[in-house]
mmCIF file of C-alpha atoms in Angstrom:
data_model
loop_
_atom_site.group_PDB
_atom_site.id
_atom_site.type_symbol
_atom_site.label_atom_id
_atom_site.label_comp_id
_atom_site.label_asym_id
_atom_site.label_seq_id
_atom_site.Cartn_x
_atom_site.Cartn_y
_atom_site.Cartn_z
ATOM 1 C CA MET A 57 0.203 -0.096 0.234
ATOM 2 C CA ASP A 58 3.101 2.412 0.798
ATOM 3 C CA ASN A 59 4.471 1.862 -2.635
ATOM 4 C CA LEU A 60 1.311 2.361 -4.221
ATOM 5 C CA ASP A 61 0.742 5.737 -2.238
ATOM 6 C CA LYS A 62 3.810 7.001 -3.321
ATOM 7 C CA LYS A 63 4.023 5.852 -6.922
ATOM 8 C CA ILE A 64 0.457 7.649 -7.450
ATOM 9 C CA GLN A 65 1.316 10.707 -5.408
ATOM 10 C CA SER A 66 4.687 11.265 -7.616
ATOM 11 C CA ILE A 67 2.911 10.802 -10.514
ATOM 12 C CA VAL A 68 0.083 13.025 -9.561
ATOM 13 C CA LYS A 69 2.185 15.596 -8.730
ATOM 14 C CA GLN A 70 3.922 15.893 -12.309
ATOM 15 C CA LYS A 71 1.308 15.517 -14.061
ATOM 16 C CA ILE A 72 -0.419 18.406 -11.921
ATOM 17 C CA MET A 73 2.224 21.251 -13.024
ATOM 18 C CA GLU A 74 2.784 19.629 -16.663
ATOM 19 C CA SER A 75 -1.404 20.397 -17.037
ATOM 20 C CA SER A 76 -4.497 22.101 -15.743
ATOM 21 C CA ASN A 77 -6.388 19.557 -17.489
ATOM 22 C CA TYR A 78 -7.724 17.251 -14.697
ATOM 23 C CA THR A 79 -9.116 14.937 -17.541
ATOM 24 C CA TYR A 80 -5.327 14.562 -18.880
ATOM 25 C CA THR A 81 -4.173 14.431 -15.165
ATOM 26 C CA ILE A 82 -6.247 11.292 -14.156
ATOM 27 C CA GLU A 83 -5.823 9.437 -17.401
ATOM 28 C CA ASN A 84 -2.440 9.505 -17.245
ATOM 29 C CA THR A 85 -1.795 8.796 -13.864
ATOM 30 C CA LEU A 86 -4.142 5.388 -14.512
ATOM 31 C CA HIS A 87 -2.413 5.068 -17.282
ATOM 32 C CA ASN A 88 1.159 4.964 -15.676
ATOM 33 C CA LEU A 89 -0.320 2.760 -12.955
ATOM 34 C CA LYS A 90 -1.737 -0.394 -15.586
ATOM 35 C CA ASP A 91 1.109 -2.944 -14.453
ATOM 36 C CA ALA A 92 0.432 -6.322 -13.941
ATOM 37 C CA LYS A 93 0.730 -6.133 -10.296
ATOM 38 C CA THR A 94 -0.769 -2.955 -9.394
ATOM 39 C CA MET A 95 -3.920 -4.318 -11.795
ATOM 40 C CA ASP A 96 -4.524 -6.847 -9.241
ATOM 41 C CA ILE A 97 -4.111 -4.427 -6.319
ATOM 42 C CA ILE A 98 -6.462 -1.936 -8.068
ATOM 43 C CA LYS A 99 -9.599 -4.476 -8.125
ATOM 44 C CA ASN A 100 -9.656 -4.371 -4.110
ATOM 45 C CA ILE A 101 -12.463 -1.970 -3.789
ATOM 46 C CA SER A 102 -11.317 -0.073 -0.796
ATOM 47 C CA ILE A 103 -8.089 0.484 -2.788
ATOM 48 C CA VAL A 104 -10.075 2.223 -6.070
ATOM 49 C CA LYS A 105 -12.080 4.339 -3.014
ATOM 50 C CA TYR A 106 -8.579 5.698 -2.049
ATOM 51 C CA ILE A 107 -7.075 6.135 -5.225
ATOM 52 C CA THR A 108 -10.388 7.974 -6.009
ATOM 53 C CA ALA A 109 -10.416 10.440 -2.846
ATOM 54 C CA ILE A 110 -6.983 11.939 -4.470
ATOM 55 C CA PHE A 111 -8.857 12.365 -7.422
ATOM 56 C CA THR A 112 -11.975 13.518 -6.483
ATOM 57 C CA MET A 113 -10.719 17.406 -5.242
ATOM 58 C CA ILE A 114 -10.884 19.601 -8.839
ATOM 59 C CA ILE A 115 -10.260 22.848 -9.072
ATOM 60 C CA VAL A 116 -13.006 24.861 -11.288
ATOM 61 C CA THR A 117 -13.381 28.918 -11.661
ATOM 62 C CA THR A 118 -16.090 28.758 -9.536
ATOM 63 C CA GLY A 119 -15.415 26.658 -6.793
ATOM 64 C CA ILE A 120 -14.807 23.088 -6.078
ATOM 65 C CA VAL A 121 -15.837 19.788 -7.517
ATOM 66 C CA PHE A 122 -16.032 17.097 -5.655
ATOM 67 C CA ALA A 123 -16.770 14.254 -8.859
ATOM 68 C CA LYS A 124 -17.767 10.679 -8.200
ATOM 69 C CA ASP A 125 -17.840 10.874 -12.256
ATOM 70 C CA ILE A 126 -14.644 11.436 -12.296
ATOM 71 C CA SER A 127 -14.188 8.154 -10.192
ATOM 72 C CA HIS A 128 -15.232 5.885 -13.779
ATOM 73 C CA TYR A 129 -11.463 6.122 -14.875
ATOM 74 C CA VAL A 130 -10.947 4.025 -11.830
ATOM 75 C CA LYS A 131 -13.902 2.115 -11.526
ATOM 76 C CA ASN A 132 -13.664 0.477 -15.333
ATOM 77 C CA PHE A 133 -11.535 -2.119 -13.723
ATOM 78 C CA PHE A 134 -14.471 -3.577 -11.705
ATOM 79 C CA ASN A 135 -18.376 -3.549 -11.677
ATOM 80 C CA ASN A 136 -20.237 -3.607 -8.663
ATOM 81 C CA ASN A 137 -23.296 -1.920 -8.586
ATOM 82 C CA ASN A 138 -25.946 -3.652 -6.042
ATOM 83 C CA GLY A 139 -28.909 -2.052 -7.676
ATOM 84 C CA ILE A 140 -28.644 -3.053 -11.075
ATOM 85 C CA ASP A 141 -27.797 -6.543 -10.269
ATOM 86 C CA ASN A 142 -30.976 -6.378 -8.367
ATOM 87 C CA ALA A 143 -33.109 -4.954 -11.092
ATOM 88 C CA ILE A 144 -31.356 -7.446 -13.186
ATOM 89 C CA ASN A 145 -32.733 -10.375 -10.788
ATOM 90 C CA ASN A 146 -36.187 -9.148 -10.737
ATOM 91 C CA GLY A 147 -35.918 -8.933 -14.587
ATOM 92 C CA TYR A 148 -34.944 -5.508 -15.648
ATOM 93 C CA ILE A 149 -33.015 -6.859 -18.951
ATOM 94 C CA GLU A 150 -33.751 -7.957 -22.024
ATOM 95 C CA ASN A 151 -31.961 -10.534 -24.253
ATOM 96 C CA VAL A 152 -31.271 -9.496 -27.912
ATOM 97 C CA ASN A 153 -32.259 -12.118 -30.580
ATOM 98 C CA MET A 154 -29.837 -11.043 -33.128
ATOM 99 C CA GLN A 155 -26.922 -12.562 -35.588
ATOM 100 C CA TYR A 156 -23.502 -11.443 -35.527
ATOM 101 C CA ILE A 157 -22.886 -8.302 -37.723
ATOM 102 C CA ASN A 158 -19.685 -9.622 -40.155
ATOM 103 C CA SER A 159 -17.454 -6.708 -41.221
ATOM 104 C CA ASN A 160 -13.885 -7.772 -42.507
ATOM 105 C CA GLY A 161 -13.398 -10.809 -40.857
ATOM 106 C CA THR A 162 -14.694 -9.372 -37.710
ATOM 107 C CA ASN A 163 -18.400 -10.560 -35.916
ATOM 108 C CA VAL A 164 -20.276 -8.599 -33.226
ATOM 109 C CA LYS A 165 -23.677 -8.347 -31.804
ATOM 110 C CA ILE A 166 -25.577 -7.186 -28.808
ATOM 111 C CA GLU A 167 -26.441 -10.087 -26.498
ATOM 112 C CA ASN A 168 -29.039 -8.499 -23.899
ATOM 113 C CA LEU A 169 -29.291 -4.725 -22.726
ATOM 114 C CA LEU A 170 -30.662 -2.479 -20.171
ATOM 115 C CA MET A 171 -32.097 1.001 -19.828
ATOM 116 C CA ASP A 172 -33.274 3.722 -17.650
ATOM 117 C CA ASP A 173 -33.053 7.235 -17.387
ATOM 118 C CA TYR A 174 -29.692 7.084 -16.062
ATOM 119 C CA ASN A 175 -28.410 3.918 -17.561
ATOM 120 C CA LEU A 176 -27.887 2.307 -20.455
ATOM 121 C CA ASN A 177 -25.732 -0.895 -20.152
ATOM 122 C CA PHE A 178 -24.920 -3.569 -22.660
ATOM 123 C CA ASN A 179 -22.871 -6.753 -23.275
ATOM 124 C CA SER A 180 -21.180 -6.987 -26.633
ATOM 125 C CA LYS A 181 -19.979 -9.773 -28.037
ATOM 126 C CA ILE A 182 -17.285 -10.016 -30.751
ATOM 127 C CA LYS A 183 -15.751 -13.546 -32.642
ATOM 128 C CA LEU A 184 -12.388 -12.838 -33.902
ATOM 129 C CA ASN A 185 -10.692 -14.539 -36.946
ATOM 130 C CA ASP A 186 -7.945 -17.194 -36.072
ATOM 131 C CA THR A 187 -5.444 -14.991 -36.403
ATOM 132 C CA ILE A 188 -6.088 -12.729 -33.183
ATOM 133 C CA LYS A 189 -6.277 -15.319 -30.033
ATOM 134 C CA VAL A 190 -8.559 -13.871 -27.409
ATOM 135 C CA ASN A 191 -6.431 -15.200 -24.264
ATOM 136 C CA LYS A 192 -3.708 -13.096 -25.624
ATOM 137 C CA ILE A 193 -6.319 -9.982 -25.254
ATOM 138 C CA LEU A 194 -5.736 -7.466 -22.090
ATOM 139 C CA ASP A 195 -8.063 -4.613 -23.312
ATOM 140 C CA ILE A 196 -10.306 -4.219 -26.215
ATOM 141 C CA ASN A 197 -12.014 -1.041 -26.778
ATOM 142 C CA PHE A 198 -14.691 0.570 -29.477
ATOM 143 C CA GLU A 199 -12.394 3.499 -30.690
ATOM 144 C CA ASP A 200 -14.846 5.345 -33.079
ATOM 145 C CA VAL A 201 -18.300 4.573 -32.138
ATOM 146 C CA ILE A 202 -21.479 6.372 -32.431
ATOM 147 C CA ILE A 203 -25.220 5.301 -30.485
ATOM 148 C CA SER A 204 -28.203 7.138 -31.725
ATOM 149 C CA ASP A 205 -31.576 6.286 -31.447
ATOM 150 C CA GLU A 206 -34.968 6.931 -33.873
ATOM 151 C CA ASN A 207 -35.396 10.518 -33.611
ATOM 152 C CA ASN A 208 -31.489 10.771 -34.176
ATOM 153 C CA ARG A 209 -30.765 11.602 -30.949
ATOM 154 C CA ILE A 210 -26.687 11.095 -29.761
ATOM 155 C CA LEU A 211 -26.754 9.080 -27.370
ATOM 156 C CA TYR A 212 -22.834 8.467 -27.314
ATOM 157 C CA CYS A 213 -20.127 9.593 -29.611
ATOM 158 C CA ASN A 214 -16.472 9.620 -28.654
ATOM 159 C CA ASN A 215 -15.110 10.309 -32.433
ATOM 160 C CA LYS A 216 -15.298 14.273 -33.214
ATOM 161 C CA ASN A 217 -15.499 13.441 -36.862
ATOM 162 C CA SER A 218 -18.291 10.914 -36.757
ATOM 163 C CA PHE A 219 -19.929 13.211 -34.754
ATOM 164 C CA GLU A 220 -19.844 15.740 -37.558
ATOM 165 C CA ASP A 221 -20.634 13.219 -40.323
ATOM 166 C CA TYR A 222 -23.588 11.986 -38.547
ATOM 167 C CA CYS A 223 -25.060 15.768 -37.940
ATOM 168 C CA ASN A 224 -24.254 16.557 -41.351
ATOM 169 C CA LYS A 225 -26.035 13.378 -42.936
ATOM 170 C CA ASN A 226 -29.074 13.968 -40.483
ATOM 171 C CA ASN A 227 -29.111 18.143 -40.785
ATOM 172 C CA LEU A 228 -28.259 18.340 -37.567
ATOM 173 C CA LYS A 229 -26.647 21.140 -36.053
ATOM 174 C CA TYR A 230 -22.820 19.953 -34.510
ATOM 175 C CA GLU A 231 -21.406 21.092 -31.159
ATOM 176 C CA PHE A 232 -19.256 18.515 -29.876
ATOM 177 C CA LEU A 233 -19.120 18.348 -26.311
ATOM 178 C CA ALA A 234 -21.861 21.258 -26.019
ATOM 179 C CA PHE A 235 -24.886 21.122 -24.803
ATOM 180 C CA ASN A 236 -27.180 20.279 -27.724
ATOM 181 C CA ASN A 237 -30.685 18.772 -27.848
ATOM 182 C CA ASN A 238 -29.839 16.191 -29.667
ATOM 183 C CA TYR A 239 -26.451 15.160 -28.105
ATOM 184 C CA ILE A 240 -26.938 13.382 -24.306
ATOM 185 C CA ASN A 241 -23.327 13.000 -23.796
ATOM 186 C CA ALA A 242 -23.111 10.013 -21.788
ATOM 187 C CA GLY A 243 -20.101 9.058 -19.719
ATOM 188 C CA ILE A 244 -19.024 5.363 -20.627
ATOM 189 C CA ASN A 245 -16.958 2.849 -18.445
ATOM 190 C CA ASP A 246 -16.400 -0.803 -20.042
ATOM 191 C CA TYR A 247 -14.613 -4.133 -19.271
ATOM 192 C CA ILE A 248 -13.819 -7.339 -20.398
ATOM 193 C CA LYS A 249 -16.562 -9.877 -18.663
ATOM 194 C CA SER A 250 -15.732 -13.075 -20.055
ATOM 195 C CA ILE A 251 -13.172 -14.923 -22.929
ATOM 196 C CA ASP A 252 -14.784 -18.610 -24.897
ATOM 197 C CA ASN A 253 -11.084 -19.587 -25.796
ATOM 198 C CA PRO A 254 -12.758 -22.525 -27.939
ATOM 199 C CA ASN A 255 -14.956 -20.118 -30.047
ATOM 200 C CA ASN A 256 -12.849 -17.202 -30.000
ATOM 201 C CA GLU A 257 -15.174 -15.068 -28.637
ATOM 202 C CA ILE A 258 -15.276 -12.166 -25.836
ATOM 203 C CA SER A 259 -17.768 -10.530 -24.057
ATOM 204 C CA ILE A 260 -17.766 -6.698 -23.188
ATOM 205 C CA ILE A 261 -19.812 -5.005 -20.960
ATOM 206 C CA TYR A 262 -20.679 -1.494 -21.485
ATOM 207 C CA ASN A 263 -22.281 0.805 -19.280
ATOM 208 C CA LEU A 264 -22.954 4.333 -20.033
ATOM 209 C CA SER A 265 -24.583 7.107 -18.032
ATOM 210 C CA THR A 266 -26.416 10.342 -18.072
ATOM 211 C CA ASP A 267 -28.554 12.687 -16.256
ATOM 212 C CA LYS A 268 -31.371 12.380 -18.472
ATOM 213 C CA PHE A 269 -31.622 9.068 -20.864
ATOM 214 C CA PRO A 270 -34.489 10.021 -23.636
ATOM 215 C CA LYS A 271 -37.436 6.889 -23.639
ATOM 216 C CA SER A 272 -35.759 5.970 -26.774
ATOM 217 C CA LYS A 273 -37.670 2.585 -29.030
ATOM 218 C CA LEU A 274 -34.860 1.868 -30.886
ATOM 219 C CA LEU A 275 -31.044 1.580 -30.674
ATOM 220 C CA ASN A 276 -28.562 2.355 -33.506
ATOM 221 C CA ILE A 277 -25.007 1.132 -33.137
ATOM 222 C CA ASN A 278 -22.124 2.257 -35.582
ATOM 223 C CA LEU A 279 -19.117 0.854 -34.893
ATOM 224 C CA LYS A 280 -15.765 1.656 -37.046
ATOM 225 C CA ASN A 281 -12.348 0.650 -35.437
ATOM 226 C CA ILE A 282 -12.100 -1.825 -32.809
ATOM 227 C CA VAL A 283 -8.698 -1.295 -30.549
ATOM 228 C CA ILE A 284 -7.114 -4.508 -29.334
ATOM 229 C CA ARG A 285 -4.099 -4.688 -26.860
ATOM 230 C CA THR A 286 -2.595 -7.936 -26.167
ATOM 231 C CA SER A 287 -0.027 -9.322 -23.741
ATOM 232 C CA ASN A 288 2.705 -8.644 -25.687
ATOM 233 C CA ASP A 289 1.700 -4.972 -25.143
ATOM 234 C CA GLU A 290 0.676 -5.025 -28.977
ATOM 235 C CA ASN A 291 -2.335 -2.526 -30.005
ATOM 236 C CA LEU A 292 -4.283 -3.932 -33.071
ATOM 237 C CA THR A 293 -6.607 -2.133 -34.880
ATOM 238 C CA LEU A 294 -9.354 -3.884 -36.503
ATOM 239 C CA VAL A 295 -11.134 -1.691 -39.096
ATOM 240 C CA GLY A 296 -15.104 -2.374 -40.435
ATOM 241 C CA ASN A 297 -18.260 -0.836 -40.448
ATOM 242 C CA TRP A 298 -20.391 -2.329 -38.094
ATOM 243 C CA GLN A 299 -24.349 -1.402 -38.278
ATOM 244 C CA ILE A 300 -26.114 -2.580 -35.145
ATOM 245 C CA GLU A 301 -29.865 -2.078 -34.979
ATOM 246 C CA VAL A 302 -31.666 -3.126 -31.508
ATOM 247 C CA ASP A 303 -35.155 -2.858 -30.644
ATOM 248 C CA ILE A 304 -35.696 -1.564 -27.220
ATOM 249 C CA PRO A 305 -38.418 -3.636 -25.425
ATOM 250 C CA GLU A 306 -41.467 -1.451 -24.153
ATOM 251 C CA LYS A 307 -40.587 -1.754 -20.549
ATOM 252 C CA PHE A 308 -37.476 0.325 -21.009
ATOM 253 C CA TYR A 309 -39.181 3.281 -22.856
ATOM 254 C CA ASN A 310 -42.616 3.265 -20.479
ATOM 255 C CA ARG A 311 -40.389 3.243 -17.552
ATOM 256 C CA LYS A 312 -41.743 5.972 -15.101
ATOM 257 C CA ASN A 313 -40.142 6.895 -11.748
ATOM 258 C CA VAL A 314 -41.176 7.302 -8.459
ATOM 259 C CA ILE A 315 -40.770 10.692 -6.789
ATOM 260 C CA TYR A 316 -40.840 11.217 -3.027
ATOM 261 C CA ASN A 317 -41.388 14.579 -0.809
ATOM 262 C CA VAL A 318 -39.833 15.457 2.270
ATOM 263 C CA LYS A 319 -41.729 14.735 5.339
ATOM 264 C CA GLU A 320 -39.182 15.857 8.204
ATOM 265 C CA SER A 321 -36.043 16.541 8.734
ATOM 266 C CA ASN A 322 -33.155 17.664 11.541
ATOM 267 C CA ASN A 323 -31.241 20.217 9.858
ATOM 268 C CA PRO A 324 -33.779 23.067 7.674
ATOM 269 C CA SER A 325 -30.587 24.346 6.022
ATOM 270 C CA ILE A 326 -30.272 21.393 3.556
ATOM 271 C CA LYS A 327 -32.726 22.023 0.638
ATOM 272 C CA VAL A 328 -33.706 18.808 -0.963
ATOM 273 C CA THR A 329 -33.898 19.280 -4.503
ATOM 274 C CA GLU A 330 -34.570 15.657 -5.694
ATOM 275 C CA ALA A 331 -35.621 12.624 -4.199
ATOM 276 C CA THR A 332 -36.101 9.926 -6.816
ATOM 277 C CA VAL A 333 -36.278 6.124 -7.290
ATOM 278 C CA TYR A 334 -35.904 4.590 -10.634
ATOM 279 C CA ASN A 335 -35.366 0.679 -11.934
ATOM 280 C CA THR A 336 -32.385 0.640 -10.979
ATOM 281 C CA GLY A 337 -31.387 3.428 -8.158
ATOM 282 C CA MET A 338 -32.330 6.559 -6.423
ATOM 283 C CA GLN A 339 -31.085 9.852 -7.526
ATOM 284 C CA PHE A 340 -30.985 12.325 -4.690
ATOM 285 C CA SER A 341 -30.025 15.606 -4.852
ATOM 286 C CA PHE A 342 -29.841 18.984 -1.820
ATOM 287 C CA TYR A 343 -28.679 22.503 -2.191
ATOM 288 C CA THR A 344 -27.089 24.495 1.247
ATOM 289 C CA LYS A 345 -25.290 27.725 1.882
ATOM 290 C CA ILE A 346 -22.067 27.687 4.035
ATOM 291 C CA ASN A 347 -19.499 30.039 4.698
ATOM 292 C CA SER A 348 -18.080 31.996 1.605
ATOM 293 C CA VAL A 349 -14.521 31.906 0.805
ATOM 294 C CA TYR A 350 -14.581 36.309 0.745
ATOM 295 C CA ASP A 351 -16.928 38.798 2.579
ATOM 296 C CA GLU A 352 -19.903 40.228 0.401
ATOM 297 C CA ASP A 353 -18.663 43.590 0.866
ATOM 298 C CA ASP A 354 -15.325 42.595 -0.556
ATOM 299 C CA SER A 355 -14.333 44.586 -3.871
ATOM 300 C CA GLU A 356 -13.414 42.329 -6.733
ATOM 301 C CA VAL A 357 -10.334 42.547 -6.459
ATOM 302 C CA VAL A 358 -10.204 41.627 -3.046
ATOM 303 C CA ARG A 359 -12.859 38.736 -3.935
ATOM 304 C CA LYS A 360 -9.863 37.941 -6.360
ATOM 305 C CA GLN A 361 -6.976 37.765 -4.348
ATOM 306 C CA LYS A 362 -8.878 35.849 -1.522
ATOM 307 C CA ILE A 363 -9.967 33.212 -3.988
ATOM 308 C CA ASP A 364 -6.962 32.800 -5.811
ATOM 309 C CA GLU A 365 -5.198 32.328 -1.919
ATOM 310 C CA TYR A 366 -7.840 29.934 -1.314
ATOM 311 C CA VAL A 367 -7.078 27.787 -4.450
ATOM 312 C CA LYS A 368 -3.114 27.891 -3.490
ATOM 313 C CA LYS A 369 -3.782 26.300 -0.150
ATOM 314 C CA TYR A 370 -5.971 24.005 -2.092
ATOM 315 C CA GLN A 371 -3.406 22.871 -4.414
ATOM 316 C CA GLU A 372 -0.861 22.395 -1.980
ATOM 317 C CA SER A 373 -2.718 20.246 0.280
ATOM 318 C CA PHE A 374 -4.149 18.421 -2.805
ATOM 319 C CA ILE A 375 -0.724 17.751 -3.852
ATOM 320 C CA ASN A 376 0.502 16.913 -0.328
ATOM 321 C CA GLY A 377 -1.833 14.340 -0.004
ATOM 322 C CA LYS A 378 -3.761 16.207 2.890
ATOM 323 C CA GLY A 379 -7.766 16.589 3.809
ATOM 324 C CA ASN A 380 -9.677 19.663 3.498
ATOM 325 C CA VAL A 381 -8.001 23.221 3.181
ATOM 326 C CA SER A 382 -10.003 24.573 6.041
ATOM 327 C CA GLU A 383 -12.192 23.068 8.385
ATOM 328 C CA GLU A 384 -14.661 26.004 8.357
ATOM 329 C CA LEU A 385 -15.265 25.702 4.915
ATOM 330 C CA ASP A 386 -15.791 21.526 5.312
ATOM 331 C CA TYR A 387 -18.406 20.942 2.717
ATOM 332 C CA HIS A 388 -17.548 16.608 2.409
ATOM 333 C CA VAL A 389 -20.753 14.688 2.585
ATOM 334 C CA HIS A 390 -20.223 11.480 3.954
ATOM 335 C CA ASP A 391 -21.579 8.455 6.019
ATOM 336 C CA GLU A 392 -24.651 8.713 3.584
ATOM 337 C CA TYR A 393 -27.117 5.581 3.730
ATOM 338 C CA VAL A 394 -31.152 5.118 2.919
ATOM 339 C CA ILE A 395 -33.533 2.957 5.182
ATOM 340 C CA ASN A 396 -36.606 1.468 4.063
ATOM 341 C CA SER A 397 -39.500 0.895 6.458
ATOM 342 C CA ASN A 398 -38.156 -2.736 6.232
ATOM 343 C CA GLY A 399 -34.988 -1.696 7.891
ATOM 344 C CA GLN A 400 -32.749 -2.267 5.011
ATOM 345 C CA LYS A 401 -29.825 -0.361 4.266
ATOM 346 C CA PHE A 402 -28.817 1.106 0.881
ATOM 347 C CA TYR A 403 -25.247 2.544 0.373
ATOM 348 C CA PRO A 404 -24.175 5.008 -2.569
ATOM 349 C CA SER A 405 -24.078 3.053 -5.671
ATOM 350 C CA LYS A 406 -20.405 2.076 -6.905
ATOM 351 C CA SER A 407 -20.715 3.389 -10.521
ATOM 352 C CA ASN A 408 -19.255 5.663 -13.287
ATOM 353 C CA SER A 409 -22.807 8.023 -12.883
ATOM 354 C CA GLU A 410 -22.537 11.516 -13.701
ATOM 355 C CA ASN A 411 -25.125 12.299 -11.035
ATOM 356 C CA GLU A 412 -22.653 11.921 -8.059
ATOM 357 C CA PHE A 413 -21.238 15.105 -6.717
ATOM 358 C CA THR A 414 -19.912 17.875 -4.228
ATOM 359 C CA HIS A 415 -19.834 21.384 -5.440
ATOM 360 C CA TYR A 416 -18.771 24.153 -3.649
ATOM 361 C CA ALA A 417 -18.991 27.752 -5.287
ATOM 362 C CA PHE A 418 -16.271 30.273 -3.744
ATOM 363 C CA SER A 419 -19.523 32.347 -2.375
ATOM 364 C CA GLY A 420 -20.525 29.498 -0.199
ATOM 365 C CA GLU A 421 -22.974 27.586 -2.373
ATOM 366 C CA VAL A 422 -23.197 23.747 -2.010
ATOM 367 C CA THR A 423 -24.804 21.540 -4.347
ATOM 368 C CA HIS A 424 -24.853 17.355 -4.237
ATOM 369 C CA SER A 425 -26.011 15.028 -5.933
ATOM 370 C CA GLN A 426 -26.099 11.284 -4.895
ATOM 371 C CA THR A 427 -27.117 7.782 -6.231
ATOM 372 C CA PHE A 428 -28.075 5.046 -3.912
ATOM 373 C CA ASP A 429 -28.695 1.370 -4.228
ATOM 374 C CA ILE A 430 -32.291 1.558 -3.364
ATOM 375 C CA ASN A 431 -34.745 1.266 -6.442
ATOM 376 C CA LYS A 432 -38.387 0.070 -7.469
ATOM 377 C CA TYR A 433 -37.753 -3.257 -6.494
ATOM 378 C CA THR A 434 -36.455 -2.280 -3.053
ATOM 379 C CA MET A 435 -38.184 0.749 -2.212
ATOM 380 C CA THR A 436 -41.441 1.458 0.661
ATOM 381 C CA ASP A 437 -43.313 4.250 0.636
ATOM 382 C CA GLU A 438 -41.456 5.829 3.297
ATOM 383 C CA LEU A 439 -38.046 6.625 3.537
ATOM 384 C CA GLU A 440 -34.952 7.955 5.509
ATOM 385 C CA LEU A 441 -32.168 9.376 4.291
ATOM 386 C CA HIS A 442 -28.935 9.749 6.411
ATOM 387 C CA PHE A 443 -25.679 11.711 6.004
ATOM 388 C CA VAL A 444 -22.753 13.848 7.640
ATOM 389 C CA PHE A 445 -22.380 17.462 6.628
ATOM 390 C CA LYS A 446 -20.048 19.382 8.269
ATOM 391 C CA GLY A 447 -19.995 17.094 11.358
ATOM 392 C CA LYS A 448 -23.493 16.794 11.667
ATOM 393 C CA GLU A 449 -25.973 14.081 11.099
ATOM 394 C CA THR A 450 -28.941 14.536 8.994
ATOM 395 C CA ILE A 451 -31.505 12.700 9.071
ATOM 396 C CA ILE A 452 -34.084 12.832 6.120
ATOM 397 C CA LYS A 453 -37.106 11.657 6.055
ATOM 398 C CA LEU A 454 -38.946 11.070 2.727
ATOM 399 C CA SER A 455 -42.655 10.116 1.873
ATOM 400 C CA ARG A 456 -43.950 8.742 -1.660
ATOM 401 C CA LYS A 457 -45.521 11.108 -3.681
#
């Protein structure tokens, strides 16, 4: 553990100094950690939480973000989402009856899928030709893929050129990575689920998440490049054109969420902005205000000086692996869980959800969002939500609307 600590901290220090782009920092740090020995360690959830904690303090122009969605860079090494597992056990998944789609000797098909407001999960099976042995594969990625629905809404795309081509073809305004009614901008993680040596097949799980998926009835998956990394540390690119069309079952596009209202709370300063239970989990958000970095009557010059001083201390604390810069501005939310009327306790989801974060603005405004493993199959009419904020346990009783 000590060696891993030092290795992570050394890389993070170097990368932060090199670039202010936190995505670059995280991706490159984890790339430097992806040796076989470290990978075995990272699969341990407690270590993953430790690494995630290092990356969750990110400086932005308006304040500080504790973004659990950043943790998908770490969490794509394992899958452990009890809410989704429970939904699957209750039949909230659909097998896809389709034949392999062949392009240049490589066959691809979708085996099953799941979709709700926040998750789109599917299992893709790839059958390779005999020149590539699946038992030599360490990693496999869809490098150029675009997923859209029957209304030409782009649910996911990871290639700017493909994005622009699609928009031009369908007469859509294109603004890559921008707010766009036709671009959902989902996050993704993926991992190898299983390898079938005799048939030279490999199964890949793809988990997409966003703040609101549409109620799509059809998925169009256009895949062009598949990149494979082998045990010989070689990169192979399979170029093709796989056009996959999947009908979405009615239970997915006719989904309905359950809204909860606040019945009672021991902390009136916490304003609940959302408490919604859906098929695979629960979305909870709140807003509150604490001390700001500057005073209201400070001039713009003084405000900037105080913000710069705070950010400098924050960066130093982050690089040195310490916790909060100031106890006075302690906006950590921790020890979160939900209890249903049956006494069952549910904890935050271990996922790459974009809906898990804490944002502190320098003006003192705090916005927190969390997803929990409780879902429509385990909810009750009354729920009790617990978390610790600024050293005080907050208890909020919720009632189904």
